[in-house]
Amino acid sequence: MEAILRFSVLSSGSSGNATYLEAGGRGLLVDAGFSCRRLRGLLGRIGREIIGVSAVLLTHGHADHTCGVRSLLREREVPVYAAPGVAEDVKGAALVGAGEALDLGGVSATFFEVPHDAPTYGVRLSDGERVSALATDLGEMGPGPLRFLRGADAVVLEANHDPDWLRRGPYSADLKRRVASARGHLSNEQAAEAACALAPHGLKDLVLAHLSETNNSPARACGTARKALKMAGHTGVRVRAAMAKHPTTWIEVGEPIESREYVYRYGEAGVQLFDLLE
Ligand SMILES: [Zn+2]
Ligand SMILES: [Zn+2]
């Protein structure tokens, strides 16, 4: 298999999270918020199998990111890596320090801290040439996380909610406060602002992730980011939204931008998929 860094966000949101990343035929899973059976189904939709998973990286201990680890390990003995405050709670997980480059055979992975209501980390992955980075489940984008996201060709970034929809939505006052807090979840506006900060540093693909099914929509999240990027004069970023239970198409990290057309792909069962947007 050619040495290319590529990934698909298999599913994203509070119902479960998993991203499959591949370099030189080696597969990595970032988060395992699904049972092995469901993971197999999601991988099948991008033409891959469980046997391809050679390591698992965990961003934090919340169930929507880790509940499938035990079922996966029963099926396949793969190393699981996590950073301090996360690794201790997952049986058999190897501890990796934040900011420490972990060599996974052709890909190096670095955890970096993000603010959330549990010890939580983003991940920066590089094959030495191309870089992708993931940060979901973060209350705000400070200079710390931004430093690790900067320079990435492809970024998976949380765009959890529209602040107005959250405010007027059905959540309890407590939950609304938690979600909107600096240790909660990133809003569309916060994600858009971060995208504008990353755009001048080589960002080509932005995948908005961990969208709330109650307080957001793919159109809303993508629209907010695209509008902000356009207003700031950054026209060369492909913006997509990752969905729950619908894997994104393969995203080849560092792929040059050719088309300037917006292409919307409409998925099955009336679900609007945003696969190719630029
Ligand atoms: Zn989550
Ligand atoms: Zn979380």
CSV table of C-alpha atoms and ligand atoms in Angstrom, one decimal:
chain,number,residue,atom,x,y,z
A,1,MET,CA,0.0,0.0,0.0
A,2,GLU,CA,1.3,3.4,-0.8
A,3,ALA,CA,2.8,5.5,1.9
A,4,ILE,CA,0.0,8.1,2.2
A,5,LEU,CA,-1.5,9.5,5.4
A,6,ARG,CA,-5.3,9.2,5.2
A,7,PHE,CA,-8.2,9.0,7.6
A,8,SER,CA,-11.9,8.7,7.9
A,9,VAL,CA,-13.9,9.9,10.9
A,10,LEU,CA,-16.1,6.8,11.3
A,11,SER,CA,-18.6,8.3,13.6
A,12,SER,CA,-18.7,11.4,15.7
A,13,GLY,CA,-20.9,12.8,18.4
A,14,SER,CA,-22.2,12.0,21.9
A,15,SER,CA,-23.5,8.6,20.6
A,16,GLY,CA,-19.9,7.5,20.0
A,17,ASN,CA,-16.6,8.5,18.5
A,18,ALA,CA,-13.9,6.7,16.4
A,19,THR,CA,-11.5,7.9,13.7
A,20,TYR,CA,-9.5,5.4,11.6
A,21,LEU,CA,-6.2,6.7,10.3
A,22,GLU,CA,-3.9,4.8,8.0
A,23,ALA,CA,-0.3,5.3,6.9
A,24,GLY,CA,1.6,2.7,4.9
A,25,GLY,CA,-1.1,0.1,5.3
A,26,ARG,CA,-1.0,0.4,9.1
A,27,GLY,CA,-4.3,1.4,10.8
A,28,LEU,CA,-4.7,3.4,13.9
A,29,LEU,CA,-7.9,4.1,15.8
A,30,VAL,CA,-8.3,7.3,17.7
A,31,ASP,CA,-11.0,6.6,20.3
A,32,ALA,CA,-13.2,3.5,20.4
A,33,GLY,CA,-16.7,4.6,21.4
A,34,PHE,CA,-18.3,1.6,19.8
A,35,SER,CA,-18.5,-2.1,20.4
A,36,CYS,CA,-16.4,-4.3,18.1
A,37,ARG,CA,-19.5,-5.4,16.2
A,38,ARG,CA,-20.5,-1.8,15.4
A,39,LEU,CA,-16.9,-0.8,14.7
A,40,ARG,CA,-16.7,-3.7,12.2
A,41,GLY,CA,-19.7,-2.3,10.4
A,42,LEU,CA,-18.3,1.3,10.3
A,43,LEU,CA,-14.9,0.1,9.0
A,44,GLY,CA,-16.6,-2.1,6.4
A,45,ARG,CA,-18.1,1.1,5.0
A,46,ILE,CA,-14.7,2.5,4.2
A,47,GLY,CA,-13.4,-0.9,2.9
A,48,ARG,CA,-11.4,-1.9,6.0
A,49,GLU,CA,-11.5,-4.6,8.7
A,50,ILE,CA,-10.8,-4.9,12.4
A,51,ILE,CA,-7.7,-6.8,11.5
A,52,GLY,CA,-6.2,-3.6,10.1
A,53,VAL,CA,-6.3,-1.9,13.5
A,54,SER,CA,-2.8,-2.0,14.9
A,55,ALA,CA,-3.1,0.5,17.8
A,56,VAL,CA,-5.6,2.5,19.6
A,57,LEU,CA,-5.2,6.1,21.0
A,58,LEU,CA,-7.7,7.4,23.6
A,59,THR,CA,-8.3,11.1,24.0
A,60,HIS,CA,-10.2,10.8,27.3
A,61,GLY,CA,-12.2,8.6,29.5
A,62,HIS,CA,-15.8,9.6,28.6
A,63,ALA,CA,-17.8,6.6,27.5
A,64,ASP,CA,-18.6,8.0,24.1
A,65,HIS,CA,-14.8,7.6,23.4
A,66,THR,CA,-13.9,4.5,25.3
A,67,CYS,CA,-16.8,2.2,25.7
A,68,GLY,CA,-15.7,-0.2,22.9
A,69,VAL,CA,-12.1,-0.7,24.1
A,70,ARG,CA,-12.8,-3.9,26.1
A,71,SER,CA,-14.8,-5.5,23.3
A,72,LEU,CA,-12.1,-4.6,20.8
A,73,LEU,CA,-9.4,-6.0,23.0
A,74,ARG,CA,-11.3,-9.3,23.4
A,75,GLU,CA,-11.3,-9.6,19.7
A,76,ARG,CA,-7.8,-8.3,18.9
A,77,GLU,CA,-4.8,-7.8,21.1
A,78,VAL,CA,-3.6,-4.3,20.1
A,79,PRO,CA,-1.7,-1.8,22.2
A,80,VAL,CA,-3.8,1.0,23.7
A,81,TYR,CA,-2.1,4.3,24.4
A,82,ALA,CA,-3.4,7.2,26.5
A,83,ALA,CA,-2.0,10.2,28.4
A,84,PRO,CA,-2.0,10.9,32.2
A,85,GLY,CA,-5.4,10.9,33.8
A,86,VAL,CA,-6.8,8.7,31.0
A,87,ALA,CA,-4.4,5.7,30.8
A,88,GLU,CA,-4.8,4.9,34.5
A,89,ASP,CA,-8.5,4.1,34.1
A,90,VAL,CA,-8.2,1.8,31.1
A,91,LYS,CA,-7.0,-1.7,31.9
A,92,GLY,CA,-3.8,-2.5,29.9
A,93,ALA,CA,-3.4,1.0,28.5
A,94,ALA,CA,0.2,2.3,28.1
A,95,LEU,CA,0.9,5.7,29.5
A,96,VAL,CA,2.3,8.4,27.1
A,97,GLY,CA,3.2,11.8,28.4
A,98,ALA,CA,1.6,14.9,26.9
A,99,GLY,CA,3.8,16.5,24.4
A,100,GLU,CA,5.8,13.3,24.0
A,101,ALA,CA,6.1,11.9,20.4
A,102,LEU,CA,5.0,8.3,20.3
A,103,ASP,CA,6.5,6.3,17.4
A,104,LEU,CA,3.9,4.0,15.9
A,105,GLY,CA,6.0,2.8,13.0
A,106,GLY,CA,5.9,5.4,10.3
A,107,VAL,CA,3.6,7.7,12.2
A,108,SER,CA,4.4,9.7,15.2
A,109,ALA,CA,1.5,10.6,17.6
A,110,THR,CA,1.6,13.4,20.2
A,111,PHE,CA,-1.1,14.0,22.8
A,112,PHE,CA,-1.7,17.6,23.8
A,113,GLU,CA,-3.9,18.8,26.6
A,114,VAL,CA,-7.3,20.4,25.9
A,115,PRO,CA,-9.7,21.9,28.5
A,116,HIS,CA,-12.7,19.7,29.2
A,117,ASP,CA,-14.5,18.4,32.3
A,118,ALA,CA,-12.1,15.4,32.5
A,119,PRO,CA,-8.4,15.0,31.7
A,120,THR,CA,-8.6,15.3,27.9
A,121,TYR,CA,-6.1,15.4,25.0
A,122,GLY,CA,-6.0,16.2,21.3
A,123,VAL,CA,-3.7,14.2,19.0
A,124,ARG,CA,-1.3,15.4,16.4
A,125,LEU,CA,-0.2,12.7,13.9
A,126,SER,CA,2.6,13.0,11.4
A,127,ASP,CA,4.3,10.7,8.9
A,128,GLY,CA,7.2,13.1,8.8
A,129,GLU,CA,5.8,15.1,5.9
A,130,ARG,CA,2.1,15.5,6.3
A,131,VAL,CA,0.3,16.3,9.5
A,132,SER,CA,-3.2,15.7,10.8
A,133,ALA,CA,-4.6,16.7,14.1
A,134,LEU,CA,-7.7,16.0,16.1
A,135,ALA,CA,-9.3,18.0,18.9
A,136,THR,CA,-12.8,17.2,20.1
A,137,ASP,CA,-14.3,17.7,23.5
A,138,LEU,CA,-12.8,21.0,24.4
A,139,GLY,CA,-14.4,24.0,26.1
A,140,GLU,CA,-12.2,26.6,24.5
A,141,MET,CA,-9.3,27.0,22.1
A,142,GLY,CA,-6.4,28.5,23.9
A,143,PRO,CA,-2.8,29.1,22.7
A,144,GLY,CA,-1.8,25.6,24.0
A,145,PRO,CA,-4.0,23.4,21.7
A,146,LEU,CA,-3.6,25.9,18.9
A,147,ARG,CA,0.2,25.4,18.9
A,148,PHE,CA,-0.3,21.7,18.2
A,149,LEU,CA,-3.0,22.2,15.6
A,150,ARG,CA,-1.0,24.9,13.7
A,151,GLY,CA,0.7,23.6,10.6
A,152,ALA,CA,-1.6,20.6,10.2
A,153,ASP,CA,-2.8,19.8,6.7
A,154,ALA,CA,-6.0,18.3,8.0
A,155,VAL,CA,-7.7,19.1,11.3
A,156,VAL,CA,-10.7,17.3,12.9
A,157,LEU,CA,-12.1,19.9,15.2
A,158,GLU,CA,-15.1,20.0,17.5
A,159,ALA,CA,-18.1,22.2,16.4
A,160,ASN,CA,-20.5,21.0,19.0
A,161,HIS,CA,-23.3,23.6,19.1
A,162,ASP,CA,-24.8,26.8,17.8
A,163,PRO,CA,-24.8,29.0,20.9
A,164,ASP,CA,-28.4,30.3,20.2
A,165,TRP,CA,-29.7,26.8,19.5
A,166,LEU,CA,-28.2,25.6,22.8
A,167,ARG,CA,-29.6,28.6,24.7
A,168,ARG,CA,-33.1,28.0,23.3
A,169,GLY,CA,-32.9,24.2,23.2
A,170,PRO,CA,-34.4,21.6,25.5
A,171,TYR,CA,-31.3,20.9,27.7
A,172,SER,CA,-31.5,21.6,31.5
A,173,ALA,CA,-30.0,24.9,32.7
A,174,ASP,CA,-27.2,22.9,34.3
A,175,LEU,CA,-26.4,21.0,31.2
A,176,LYS,CA,-26.5,24.1,29.1
A,177,ARG,CA,-24.0,25.8,31.4
A,178,ARG,CA,-21.7,22.7,31.3
A,179,VAL,CA,-21.7,22.5,27.5
A,180,ALA,CA,-21.1,26.2,27.0
A,181,SER,CA,-18.4,26.5,29.7
A,182,ALA,CA,-14.7,26.7,29.2
A,183,ARG,CA,-14.4,23.0,30.1
A,184,GLY,CA,-17.4,21.9,28.0
A,185,HIS,CA,-17.7,21.8,24.2
A,186,LEU,CA,-16.6,24.0,21.4
A,187,SER,CA,-19.3,26.0,19.6
A,188,ASN,CA,-19.5,26.6,15.8
A,189,GLU,CA,-18.2,30.1,16.3
A,190,GLN,CA,-15.3,29.0,18.4
A,191,ALA,CA,-14.4,26.4,15.8
A,192,ALA,CA,-14.7,28.9,13.0
A,193,GLU,CA,-12.4,31.3,14.8
A,194,ALA,CA,-9.8,28.5,15.3
A,195,ALA,CA,-10.1,27.6,11.6
A,196,CYS,CA,-9.3,31.2,10.6
A,197,ALA,CA,-6.2,31.1,12.9
A,198,LEU,CA,-5.1,27.8,11.3
A,199,ALA,CA,-5.9,28.6,7.6
A,200,PRO,CA,-2.7,30.7,7.0
A,201,HIS,CA,-0.6,27.7,8.3
A,202,GLY,CA,-1.4,25.2,5.5
A,203,LEU,CA,-4.8,24.0,6.6
A,204,LYS,CA,-6.4,22.2,3.6
A,205,ASP,CA,-9.1,20.0,5.2
A,206,LEU,CA,-11.3,21.0,8.1
A,207,VAL,CA,-13.6,18.2,9.5
A,208,LEU,CA,-16.0,19.6,12.0
A,209,ALA,CA,-16.9,16.9,14.5
A,210,HIS,CA,-18.8,16.0,17.7
A,211,LEU,CA,-21.8,17.9,16.4
A,212,SER,CA,-24.7,17.9,18.8
A,213,GLU,CA,-27.8,16.3,17.2
A,214,THR,CA,-30.0,18.6,19.3
A,215,ASN,CA,-28.2,21.9,19.2
A,216,ASN,CA,-26.5,21.9,15.8
A,217,SER,CA,-26.7,20.7,12.2
A,218,PRO,CA,-24.0,19.9,9.6
A,219,ALA,CA,-25.3,22.8,7.4
A,220,ARG,CA,-25.1,25.2,10.4
A,221,ALA,CA,-21.6,24.1,11.5
A,222,CYS,CA,-20.1,24.1,8.0
A,223,GLY,CA,-21.9,27.3,7.1
A,224,THR,CA,-20.5,29.2,10.1
A,225,ALA,CA,-16.9,28.0,9.4
A,226,ARG,CA,-17.1,28.6,5.7
A,227,LYS,CA,-18.5,32.1,6.1
A,228,ALA,CA,-15.8,33.1,8.7
A,229,LEU,CA,-13.0,31.7,6.5
A,230,LYS,CA,-14.4,33.5,3.4
A,231,MET,CA,-14.7,36.8,5.3
A,232,ALA,CA,-11.1,36.5,6.5
A,233,GLY,CA,-10.0,35.9,2.9
A,234,HIS,CA,-9.2,32.1,3.3
A,235,THR,CA,-10.8,30.4,0.3
A,236,GLY,CA,-8.6,27.3,0.1
A,237,VAL,CA,-9.9,25.2,2.9
A,238,ARG,CA,-12.3,22.2,2.3
A,239,VAL,CA,-14.8,22.1,5.1
A,240,ARG,CA,-16.8,19.0,5.9
A,241,ALA,CA,-18.9,17.8,8.9
A,242,ALA,CA,-18.4,14.4,10.4
A,243,MET,CA,-21.7,12.7,11.2
A,244,ALA,CA,-22.9,10.2,13.8
A,245,LYS,CA,-22.8,6.6,12.3
A,246,HIS,CA,-21.9,7.8,8.8
A,247,PRO,CA,-18.1,7.5,8.1
A,248,THR,CA,-16.7,10.4,6.1
A,249,THR,CA,-15.0,9.5,2.8
A,250,TRP,CA,-11.3,8.9,3.0
A,251,ILE,CA,-9.4,12.2,3.5
A,252,GLU,CA,-5.9,12.1,2.1
A,253,VAL,CA,-3.9,14.4,4.3
A,254,GLY,CA,-2.1,17.1,2.4
A,255,GLU,CA,-4.0,16.6,-0.9
A,256,PRO,CA,-3.7,19.8,-2.9
A,257,ILE,CA,-6.8,21.8,-3.5
A,258,GLU,CA,-7.9,21.6,-7.1
A,259,SER,CA,-11.6,22.3,-7.5
A,260,ARG,CA,-13.2,25.5,-6.3
A,261,GLU,CA,-16.7,24.2,-6.6
A,262,TYR,CA,-18.9,23.3,-3.7
A,263,VAL,CA,-20.0,19.8,-4.0
A,264,TYR,CA,-22.7,18.5,-1.6
A,265,ARG,CA,-23.3,14.8,-1.5
A,266,TYR,CA,-26.7,13.7,-0.3
A,267,GLY,CA,-26.6,10.4,1.6
A,268,GLU,CA,-29.1,7.7,2.2
A,269,ALA,CA,-32.3,8.0,4.2
A,270,GLY,CA,-32.4,11.8,3.8
A,271,VAL,CA,-29.3,12.3,5.8
A,272,GLN,CA,-27.3,15.2,4.3
A,273,LEU,CA,-23.6,14.3,4.1
A,274,PHE,CA,-21.1,17.0,3.6
A,275,ASP,CA,-18.3,15.1,2.0
A,276,LEU,CA,-16.6,17.4,-0.5
A,277,LEU,CA,-16.9,21.1,0.4
A,278,GLU,CA,-14.4,23.7,-0.5
B,1,ZN,ZN,-17.3,13.2,23.6
B,2,ZN,ZN,-16.0,14.3,26.7
